[in-house]
Amino acid sequence: MPVGFKSRPIGPLALVLLAGLWLSACAPQASVSGYEQLNDEIREELQLVGLGVGDVFSVSVYGEKELSGEHQISPEGTVDVPLIGRVEVQGKTPSEIARVLEERFLAGYLKAPYVSVYVKQYNSKKIFVLGMVRKPGTFPLTAGMNVVEAVTMAGGFTETANANFVVVTRKQDGQEVRIPVPVEKISKGLAANLDLKAGDIVFVPDRLL
């Protein structure tokens, strides 16, 4: 006679555990390609941000190695560049700085200068709010500023903003760390806010993408 096993009814606690396991298995996971796309979008938008005191950028002059190098913006908002001397750069974007340098080099020094500018460090005490906000840009960091306040300073969300998938990019121990911040839930008291640090990048994605 075969040996049978008597089944037992599943209790409510077991049902909850099984449901949790099923939901976690079915939940969508963040893909590597998704983060790579986010990185590209952030880098593109940072090219539209003006630099400030203490920021470090490199200058590459095509075919002129001795004119290339790194520069840190002085407290006066300037840098000293070989051949052309002191240049006012505070508040200018990397592409604007490149154009200014090309114009200065062209004025009696080089025939057809081609200049590239790459930001190495954002050291000025500011934060960046980019993506689907009404007034993206750079904002001064104040003590205790959080993500919700930063979005408000940037004019609030646009109509297509994905408010529950805001991402804060932060330098930590020499590496970039991504921190998801569900701003819509925060505004409803369903999640904790996040205080910002100097150099943080608040990125609001488009829910239509």
XYZ file of N, CA and C in Angstrom:
627
model
N 0.857 -1.191 0.000
C 0.000 0.000 0.000
C 0.886 1.232 0.000
N 0.688 2.094 -0.963
C 1.561 3.260 -1.038
C 1.374 4.169 0.158
N 2.489 4.747 0.543
C 2.448 5.666 1.679
C 2.014 7.037 1.188
N 1.014 7.617 1.778
C 0.528 8.932 1.359
C 0.919 10.009 2.342
N 0.803 11.240 1.875
C 1.088 12.390 2.729
C -0.186 13.189 2.888
N -0.512 13.459 4.108
C -1.729 14.207 4.393
C -1.451 15.703 4.290
N -2.190 16.359 3.424
C -1.981 17.800 3.253
C -2.593 18.564 4.410
N -1.964 19.717 4.704
C -2.469 20.584 5.764
C -2.916 21.909 5.156
N -3.922 22.505 5.702
C -4.357 23.817 5.178
C -3.281 24.877 5.393
N -3.139 25.760 4.412
C -2.134 26.821 4.498
C -2.668 27.961 5.349
N -1.900 28.323 6.360
C -2.314 29.391 7.253
C -2.161 30.759 6.622
N -2.740 31.786 7.225
C -2.672 33.144 6.665
C -1.253 33.679 6.570
N -0.367 33.347 7.538
C 1.013 33.831 7.492
C 1.744 33.250 6.298
N 1.509 31.947 6.042
C 2.156 31.308 4.899
C 1.679 31.922 3.591
N 0.395 32.266 3.528
C -0.133 32.895 2.314
C 0.532 34.240 2.060
N 0.741 35.007 3.128
C 1.402 36.309 2.984
C 2.825 36.141 2.475
N 3.551 35.144 3.038
C 4.930 34.906 2.613
C 4.987 34.475 1.158
N 4.067 33.577 0.761
C 4.043 33.128 -0.630
C 3.723 34.277 -1.576
N 2.795 35.132 -1.178
C 2.445 36.279 -2.021
C 3.626 37.220 -2.172
N 4.364 37.419 -1.064
C 5.536 38.293 -1.130
C 6.594 37.752 -2.057
N 6.826 36.419 -1.993
C 7.809 35.805 -2.882
C 7.389 35.929 -4.338
N 6.091 35.745 -4.594
C 5.601 35.836 -5.973
C 5.747 37.249 -6.517
N 5.417 38.255 -5.691
C 5.515 39.642 -6.138
C 6.954 40.045 -6.385
N 7.878 39.603 -5.510
C 9.286 39.966 -5.697
C 9.849 39.324 -6.943
N 9.361 38.112 -7.266
C 9.847 37.438 -8.469
C 9.337 38.113 -9.724
N 8.120 38.682 -9.643
C 7.510 39.304 -10.817
C 7.864 40.772 -10.958
N 8.428 41.383 -9.906
C 8.718 42.818 -9.954
C 9.790 43.112 -10.978
N 9.635 44.204 -11.766
C 10.644 44.543 -12.761
C 11.934 44.980 -12.099
N 13.055 44.574 -12.666
C 14.361 44.925 -12.133
C 15.008 45.992 -13.014
N 15.781 46.893 -12.388
C 16.484 47.925 -13.149
C 17.562 47.271 -13.996
N 17.562 47.576 -15.277
C 18.525 46.961 -16.185
C 19.783 47.807 -16.280
N 20.884 47.141 -16.636
C 22.148 47.856 -16.809
C 22.028 48.866 -17.937
N 21.355 48.460 -19.035
C 21.204 49.360 -20.171
C 20.400 50.597 -19.788
N 19.430 50.428 -18.869
C 18.648 51.569 -18.408
C 19.510 52.580 -17.675
N 20.418 52.104 -16.813
C 21.307 53.008 -16.099
C 22.301 53.660 -17.051
N 22.749 52.928 -18.084
C 23.661 53.516 -19.060
C 22.978 54.654 -19.807
N 21.704 54.466 -20.143
C 20.957 55.523 -20.819
C 20.812 56.733 -19.906
N 20.549 56.477 -18.613
C 20.432 57.570 -17.647
C 21.746 58.329 -17.542
N 22.864 57.600 -17.511
C 24.174 58.250 -17.455
C 24.376 59.166 -18.653
N 24.016 58.684 -19.845
C 24.181 59.480 -21.060
C 23.337 60.747 -21.002
N 22.092 60.619 -20.521
C 21.209 61.782 -20.439
C 21.758 62.812 -19.462
N 22.270 62.343 -18.319
C 22.820 63.263 -17.324
C 24.046 63.974 -17.874
N 24.930 63.222 -18.556
C 26.134 63.839 -19.120
C 25.779 64.901 -20.157
N 24.773 64.614 -20.982
C 24.358 65.578 -21.997
C 23.820 66.856 -21.357
N 23.018 66.700 -20.309
C 22.437 67.878 -19.677
C 23.475 68.669 -18.891
N 24.486 67.990 -18.363
C 25.535 68.700 -17.630
C 26.333 69.621 -18.546
N 26.347 69.318 -19.843
C 27.049 70.185 -20.783
C 26.371 71.550 -20.901
N 25.148 71.661 -20.391
C 24.406 72.921 -20.454
C 24.482 73.698 -19.145
N 25.280 73.195 -18.188
C 25.377 73.815 -16.865
C 26.625 74.685 -16.783
N 26.458 75.920 -16.309
C 27.597 76.819 -16.147
C 28.484 76.400 -14.986
N 29.794 76.640 -15.123
C 30.755 76.255 -14.090
C 30.927 77.371 -13.066
N 31.450 76.991 -11.888
C 31.618 77.956 -10.809
C 32.993 77.869 -10.179
N 33.201 78.709 -9.179
C 34.488 78.793 -8.486
C 34.867 77.433 -7.900
N 36.107 77.016 -8.142
C 36.601 75.753 -7.620
C 36.457 74.584 -8.561
N 35.623 74.724 -9.581
C 35.458 73.634 -10.542
C 36.737 73.458 -11.361
N 37.002 72.215 -11.745
C 38.209 71.892 -12.508
C 37.805 71.352 -13.874
N 38.438 71.867 -14.924
C 38.168 71.354 -16.264
C 39.471 71.254 -17.044
N 39.478 70.366 -18.022
C 40.653 70.209 -18.876
C 40.389 70.863 -20.223
N 41.447 71.423 -20.784
C 41.380 72.059 -22.105
C 42.264 71.269 -23.056
N 41.695 70.888 -24.184
C 42.453 70.181 -25.212
C 42.428 71.015 -26.489
N 43.609 71.461 -26.923
C 43.736 72.241 -28.157
C 44.342 71.326 -29.217
N 43.573 71.035 -30.235
C 44.007 70.072 -31.258
C 45.326 70.501 -31.901
N 46.308 69.583 -31.859
C 47.600 69.842 -32.472
C 48.509 70.751 -31.681
N 48.082 71.176 -30.490
C 48.877 72.098 -29.662
C 48.948 71.549 -28.240
N 49.779 70.526 -28.048
C 49.846 69.844 -26.763
C 50.266 70.777 -25.636
N 51.167 71.725 -25.935
C 51.670 72.618 -24.885
C 50.600 73.595 -24.394
N 49.531 73.761 -25.155
C 48.450 74.655 -24.747
C 47.329 73.921 -24.021
N 47.411 72.603 -23.993
C 46.386 71.796 -23.335
C 46.755 71.579 -21.870
N 45.748 71.351 -21.031
C 46.013 71.103 -19.615
C 44.774 71.306 -18.770
N 44.938 71.138 -17.451
C 43.826 71.297 -16.514
C 43.851 72.682 -15.876
N 42.653 73.185 -15.571
C 42.523 74.503 -14.956
C 41.458 74.455 -13.866
N 41.708 75.162 -12.773
C 40.713 75.301 -11.706
C 40.273 76.757 -11.644
N 38.974 76.962 -11.596
C 38.439 78.323 -11.603
C 38.771 79.019 -10.284
N 39.380 80.178 -10.384
C 39.828 80.932 -9.215
C 38.644 81.587 -8.502
N 38.870 82.107 -7.283
C 37.792 82.826 -6.581
C 37.257 84.015 -7.367
N 38.055 84.521 -8.302
C 37.607 85.635 -9.148
C 36.820 85.156 -10.364
N 36.709 83.824 -10.514
C 35.956 83.279 -11.644
C 36.751 83.198 -12.926
N 38.087 83.159 -12.816
C 38.940 83.163 -14.001
C 39.905 81.981 -14.000
N 40.537 81.762 -15.157
C 41.641 80.811 -15.288
C 42.726 81.472 -16.127
N 43.963 81.037 -15.928
C 45.085 81.546 -16.711
C 45.486 80.495 -17.737
N 45.433 80.877 -19.007
C 45.693 79.963 -20.110
C 46.958 80.409 -20.844
N 47.847 79.461 -21.186
C 49.063 79.823 -21.923
C 48.746 80.622 -23.191
N 49.585 81.581 -23.502
C 49.493 82.470 -24.662
C 48.471 83.583 -24.492
N 47.269 83.256 -24.037
C 46.208 84.269 -24.038
C 45.960 84.890 -22.670
N 46.560 84.323 -21.608
C 46.447 84.929 -20.290
C 45.152 84.621 -19.564
N 44.673 85.602 -18.800
C 43.513 85.397 -17.926
C 42.207 85.449 -18.718
N 41.322 84.474 -18.399
C 40.044 84.369 -19.112
C 38.917 84.238 -18.093
N 37.864 85.019 -18.269
C 36.682 84.945 -17.404
C 35.817 83.763 -17.840
N 35.602 82.807 -16.925
C 34.861 81.597 -17.299
C 33.687 81.288 -16.370
N 33.595 81.955 -15.234
C 32.529 81.633 -14.281
C 31.155 81.819 -14.914
N 30.286 80.822 -14.717
C 28.932 80.883 -15.248
C 28.797 80.380 -16.669
N 29.915 80.108 -17.323
C 29.878 79.636 -18.704
C 29.839 78.108 -18.749
N 29.181 77.566 -19.767
C 29.146 76.119 -19.964
C 30.450 75.674 -20.613
N 30.758 74.369 -20.597
C 31.983 73.890 -21.250
C 32.081 74.305 -22.716
N 30.978 74.229 -23.460
C 31.026 74.608 -24.877
C 31.249 76.109 -25.037
N 30.689 76.913 -24.137
C 30.901 78.363 -24.203
C 32.356 78.711 -23.899
N 32.943 78.016 -22.920
C 34.358 78.246 -22.606
C 35.225 77.889 -23.807
N 34.903 76.783 -24.465
C 35.671 76.360 -25.640
C 35.617 77.424 -26.734
N 34.443 78.006 -26.950
C 34.308 79.038 -27.987
C 35.106 80.291 -27.632
N 35.070 80.683 -26.342
C 35.827 81.860 -25.908
C 37.321 81.640 -26.131
N 37.806 80.455 -25.777
C 39.227 80.158 -25.951
C 39.608 80.146 -27.432
N 38.746 79.592 -28.271
C 39.029 79.581 -29.714
C 39.139 81.006 -30.254
N 38.241 81.878 -29.814
C 38.281 83.273 -30.268
C 39.562 83.965 -29.816
N 39.974 83.686 -28.578
C 41.193 84.319 -28.057
C 42.437 83.784 -28.768
N 42.476 82.471 -29.010
C 43.610 81.889 -29.731
C 43.663 82.396 -31.175
N 42.489 82.604 -31.755
C 42.410 83.046 -33.151
C 42.908 84.478 -33.325
N 42.843 85.263 -32.260
C 43.228 86.676 -32.333
C 44.749 86.832 -32.280
N 45.417 86.318 -33.310
C 46.848 86.551 -33.443
C 47.753 85.431 -32.994
N 47.193 84.278 -32.595
C 48.043 83.197 -32.095
C 47.964 81.941 -32.962
N 46.759 81.465 -33.240
C 46.582 80.244 -34.025
C 45.671 80.529 -35.216
N 45.906 79.820 -36.332
C 45.121 80.062 -37.544
C 43.717 79.471 -37.456
N 43.622 78.226 -37.034
C 42.308 77.568 -36.971
C 42.236 76.703 -35.714
N 42.143 77.333 -34.552
C 42.146 76.559 -33.300
C 40.877 75.737 -33.130
N 41.059 74.517 -32.619
C 39.916 73.656 -32.273
C 40.091 73.252 -30.815
N 39.183 73.725 -29.958
C 39.317 73.539 -28.509
C 38.175 72.683 -27.975
N 38.520 71.734 -27.113
C 37.527 70.924 -26.401
C 37.712 71.132 -24.902
N 36.600 71.224 -24.183
C 36.637 71.426 -22.732
C 35.864 70.299 -22.061
N 36.506 69.654 -21.082
C 35.878 68.550 -20.356
C 35.948 68.840 -18.857
N 34.809 68.765 -18.184
C 34.774 69.021 -16.744
C 35.333 67.819 -15.996
N 36.250 68.071 -15.071
C 36.862 67.005 -14.273
C 36.254 66.925 -12.872
N 35.998 68.076 -12.260
C 35.460 68.096 -10.896
C 34.488 69.265 -10.735
N 33.358 68.977 -10.081
C 32.429 70.034 -9.687
C 32.644 70.290 -8.198
N 33.429 71.301 -7.888
C 33.783 71.564 -6.492
C 33.010 72.715 -5.868
N 32.387 73.529 -6.684
C 31.637 74.651 -6.123
C 30.418 74.116 -5.380
N 30.029 74.817 -4.348
C 28.928 74.348 -3.499
C 27.593 74.617 -4.187
N 27.209 73.667 -5.003
C 25.960 73.807 -5.729
C 25.407 72.425 -6.042
N 24.166 72.404 -6.448
C 23.535 71.163 -6.889
C 22.994 71.377 -8.293
N 22.684 70.278 -8.954
C 22.138 70.341 -10.299
C 20.763 69.680 -10.302
N 19.798 70.349 -10.904
C 18.468 69.762 -11.078
C 18.216 69.713 -12.581
N 18.146 68.505 -13.119
C 18.080 68.319 -14.563
C 16.885 67.451 -14.950
N 16.607 67.416 -16.236
C 15.534 66.565 -16.724
C 14.205 67.291 -16.807
N 13.136 66.594 -16.424
C 11.777 67.090 -16.613
C 11.316 68.014 -15.484
N 12.017 69.163 -15.348
C 11.591 70.246 -14.461
C 11.468 71.505 -15.317
N 10.749 72.494 -14.810
C 10.449 73.667 -15.635
C 11.642 74.611 -15.805
N 12.545 74.637 -14.820
C 13.710 75.519 -14.908
C 14.970 74.746 -14.522
N 15.417 73.801 -15.365
C 16.614 73.023 -15.025
C 17.849 73.910 -14.952
N 18.782 73.517 -14.101
C 20.008 74.303 -14.003
C 20.751 74.049 -12.713
N 21.586 75.025 -12.350
C 22.427 74.950 -11.163
C 21.840 75.827 -10.069
N 21.869 75.324 -8.836
C 21.295 76.074 -7.724
C 22.236 76.018 -6.525
N 22.327 77.118 -5.770
C 23.187 77.114 -4.576
C 22.642 76.157 -3.525
N 23.552 75.443 -2.890
C 23.159 74.490 -1.850
C 23.068 75.214 -0.515
N 21.927 75.093 0.130
C 21.749 75.667 1.456
C 21.675 74.543 2.484
N 21.945 74.874 3.727
C 21.957 73.861 4.787
C 20.601 73.181 4.899
N 20.610 71.848 4.886
C 19.384 71.090 5.056
C 18.516 70.982 3.823
N 19.010 71.440 2.669
C 18.194 71.358 1.454
C 17.944 69.905 1.083
N 16.696 69.598 0.709
C 16.353 68.237 0.318
C 15.877 68.194 -1.129
N 15.541 66.994 -1.590
C 15.186 66.804 -2.995
C 13.921 67.573 -3.365
N 12.915 67.535 -2.504
C 11.663 68.230 -2.795
C 11.903 69.732 -2.937
N 12.727 70.303 -2.056
C 13.041 71.733 -2.137
C 13.793 72.047 -3.426
N 14.696 71.151 -3.816
C 15.466 71.372 -5.040
C 14.558 71.377 -6.266
N 13.614 70.443 -6.317
C 12.676 70.392 -7.443
C 11.815 71.656 -7.464
N 11.426 72.122 -6.283
C 10.628 73.345 -6.195
C 11.414 74.543 -6.711
N 12.703 74.635 -6.348
C 13.547 75.728 -6.831
C 13.679 75.695 -8.347
N 13.586 74.497 -8.919
C 13.703 74.348 -10.369
C 12.359 74.515 -11.073
N 11.387 75.063 -10.379
C 10.104 75.366 -11.000
C 9.084 74.254 -10.944
N 9.433 73.130 -10.309
C 8.505 72.010 -10.222
C 8.580 71.099 -11.433
N 7.818 70.024 -11.380
C 7.823 69.033 -12.453
C 7.092 69.542 -13.695
N 7.515 69.041 -14.853
C 6.752 69.262 -16.075
C 5.607 68.248 -16.113
N 4.751 68.363 -17.109
C 3.588 67.479 -17.192
C 3.972 66.028 -17.435
N 5.135 65.796 -18.041
C 5.523 64.420 -18.363
C 6.576 63.868 -17.404
N 6.818 64.554 -16.295
C 7.834 64.098 -15.344
C 7.399 62.817 -14.646
N 8.357 61.925 -14.442
C 8.106 60.690 -13.694
C 8.532 60.940 -12.248
N 7.610 61.485 -11.463
C 7.944 61.995 -10.130
C 8.350 60.916 -9.143
N 7.973 59.686 -9.380
C 8.324 58.622 -8.442
C 9.597 57.883 -8.826
N 10.280 58.344 -9.883
C 11.521 57.697 -10.298
C 12.667 58.702 -10.406
N 12.637 59.725 -9.550
C 13.721 60.702 -9.502
C 14.985 60.010 -8.993
N 16.123 60.355 -9.576
C 17.392 59.736 -9.191
C 18.381 60.819 -8.778
N 19.017 60.628 -7.623
C 20.088 61.521 -7.176
C 21.416 60.807 -7.389
N 22.311 61.453 -8.143
C 23.652 60.917 -8.361
C 24.610 61.635 -7.419
N 25.377 60.856 -6.660
C 26.245 61.432 -5.624
C 27.617 60.766 -5.655
N 28.663 61.578 -5.496
C 30.020 61.046 -5.376
C 30.229 60.536 -3.955
N 30.614 59.268 -3.837
C 30.812 58.679 -2.522
C 31.988 57.709 -2.580
N 33.029 58.001 -1.801
C 34.237 57.171 -1.788
C 34.827 57.008 -3.185
N 34.805 58.094 -3.954
C 35.403 58.076 -5.280
C 34.551 57.436 -6.355
N 33.326 57.032 -6.020
C 32.454 56.395 -6.996
C 31.109 57.110 -7.058
N 30.428 56.964 -8.201
C 29.097 57.536 -8.343
C 28.057 56.567 -7.798
N 27.201 57.075 -6.923
C 26.138 56.267 -6.329
C 24.797 56.825 -6.786
N 23.902 55.939 -7.222
C 22.561 56.335 -7.647
C 21.578 56.082 -6.504
N 20.819 57.112 -6.141
C 19.854 56.998 -5.051
C 18.458 57.295 -5.602
N 17.576 56.292 -5.675
C 16.209 56.547 -6.143
C 15.408 57.306 -5.093
N 14.663 58.307 -5.535
C 13.881 59.135 -4.609
C 12.454 59.270 -5.147
N 11.473 58.637 -4.498
C 10.075 58.724 -4.954
C 9.420 60.016 -4.470
N 9.633 61.107 -5.190
C 9.190 62.426 -4.726
C 7.674 62.496 -4.553
N 6.937 61.868 -5.451
C 5.475 61.909 -5.338
C 5.009 61.261 -4.034
N 5.636 60.145 -3.666
C 5.281 59.485 -2.408
C 5.707 60.331 -1.213
N 6.857 61.016 -1.346
C 7.324 61.886 -0.260
C 6.313 62.996 0.001
N 5.790 63.588 -1.069
C 4.830 64.684 -0.922
C 3.533 64.229 -0.263
N 3.260 62.916 -0.323
C 2.059 62.363 0.303
C 2.348 61.776 1.680
N 3.589 61.917 2.143
C 3.959 61.398 3.452
C 4.164 59.904 3.488
N 4.376 59.290 2.316
C 4.523 57.836 2.243
C 5.980 57.391 2.162
N 6.916 58.338 2.082
C 8.338 57.999 2.005
C 9.148 59.138 2.599
N 10.389 58.825 2.980
C 11.258 59.826 3.599
C 11.941 60.677 2.534
N 12.175 61.945 2.860
C 12.883 62.846 1.961
C 14.383 62.576 2.041
N 15.143 63.175 1.149
C 16.596 62.980 1.124
C 17.288 64.331 1.136
N 18.162 64.555 2.128
C 18.956 65.779 2.163
C 20.051 65.708 1.108
N 20.339 66.843 0.499
C 21.319 66.895 -0.577
C 22.683 67.341 -0.080
N 23.708 66.959 -0.832
C 25.077 67.365 -0.564
C 25.610 68.138 -1.762
N 26.673 68.905 -1.535
C 27.270 69.673 -2.623
C 27.677 68.745 -3.759
N 27.316 69.137 -4.975
C 27.668 68.345 -6.145
C 26.635 67.317 -6.540
N 25.574 67.134 -5.729
C 24.534 66.167 -6.075
C 23.839 66.560 -7.380
N 23.461 65.549 -8.146
C 22.722 65.755 -9.388
C 21.343 65.132 -9.227
N 20.309 65.965 -9.259
C 18.929 65.487 -9.175
C 18.400 65.384 -10.603
N 18.078 64.168 -11.022
C 17.619 63.957 -12.401
C 16.191 63.431 -12.403
N 15.318 64.124 -13.144
C 13.909 63.740 -13.247
C 13.666 63.170 -14.644
N 13.379 61.877 -14.758
C 13.174 61.276 -16.077
C 11.798 61.600 -16.657
N 11.655 61.323 -17.931
C 10.392 61.531 -18.642
C 9.598 60.228 -18.610
N 8.364 60.275 -18.137
C 7.566 59.046 -18.039
C 7.104 58.552 -19.400
N 7.267 59.364 -20.442
C 6.854 58.950 -21.776
C 7.930 58.159 -22.500
N 9.154 58.140 -21.950
C 10.245 57.411 -22.606
C 10.252 55.951 -22.189
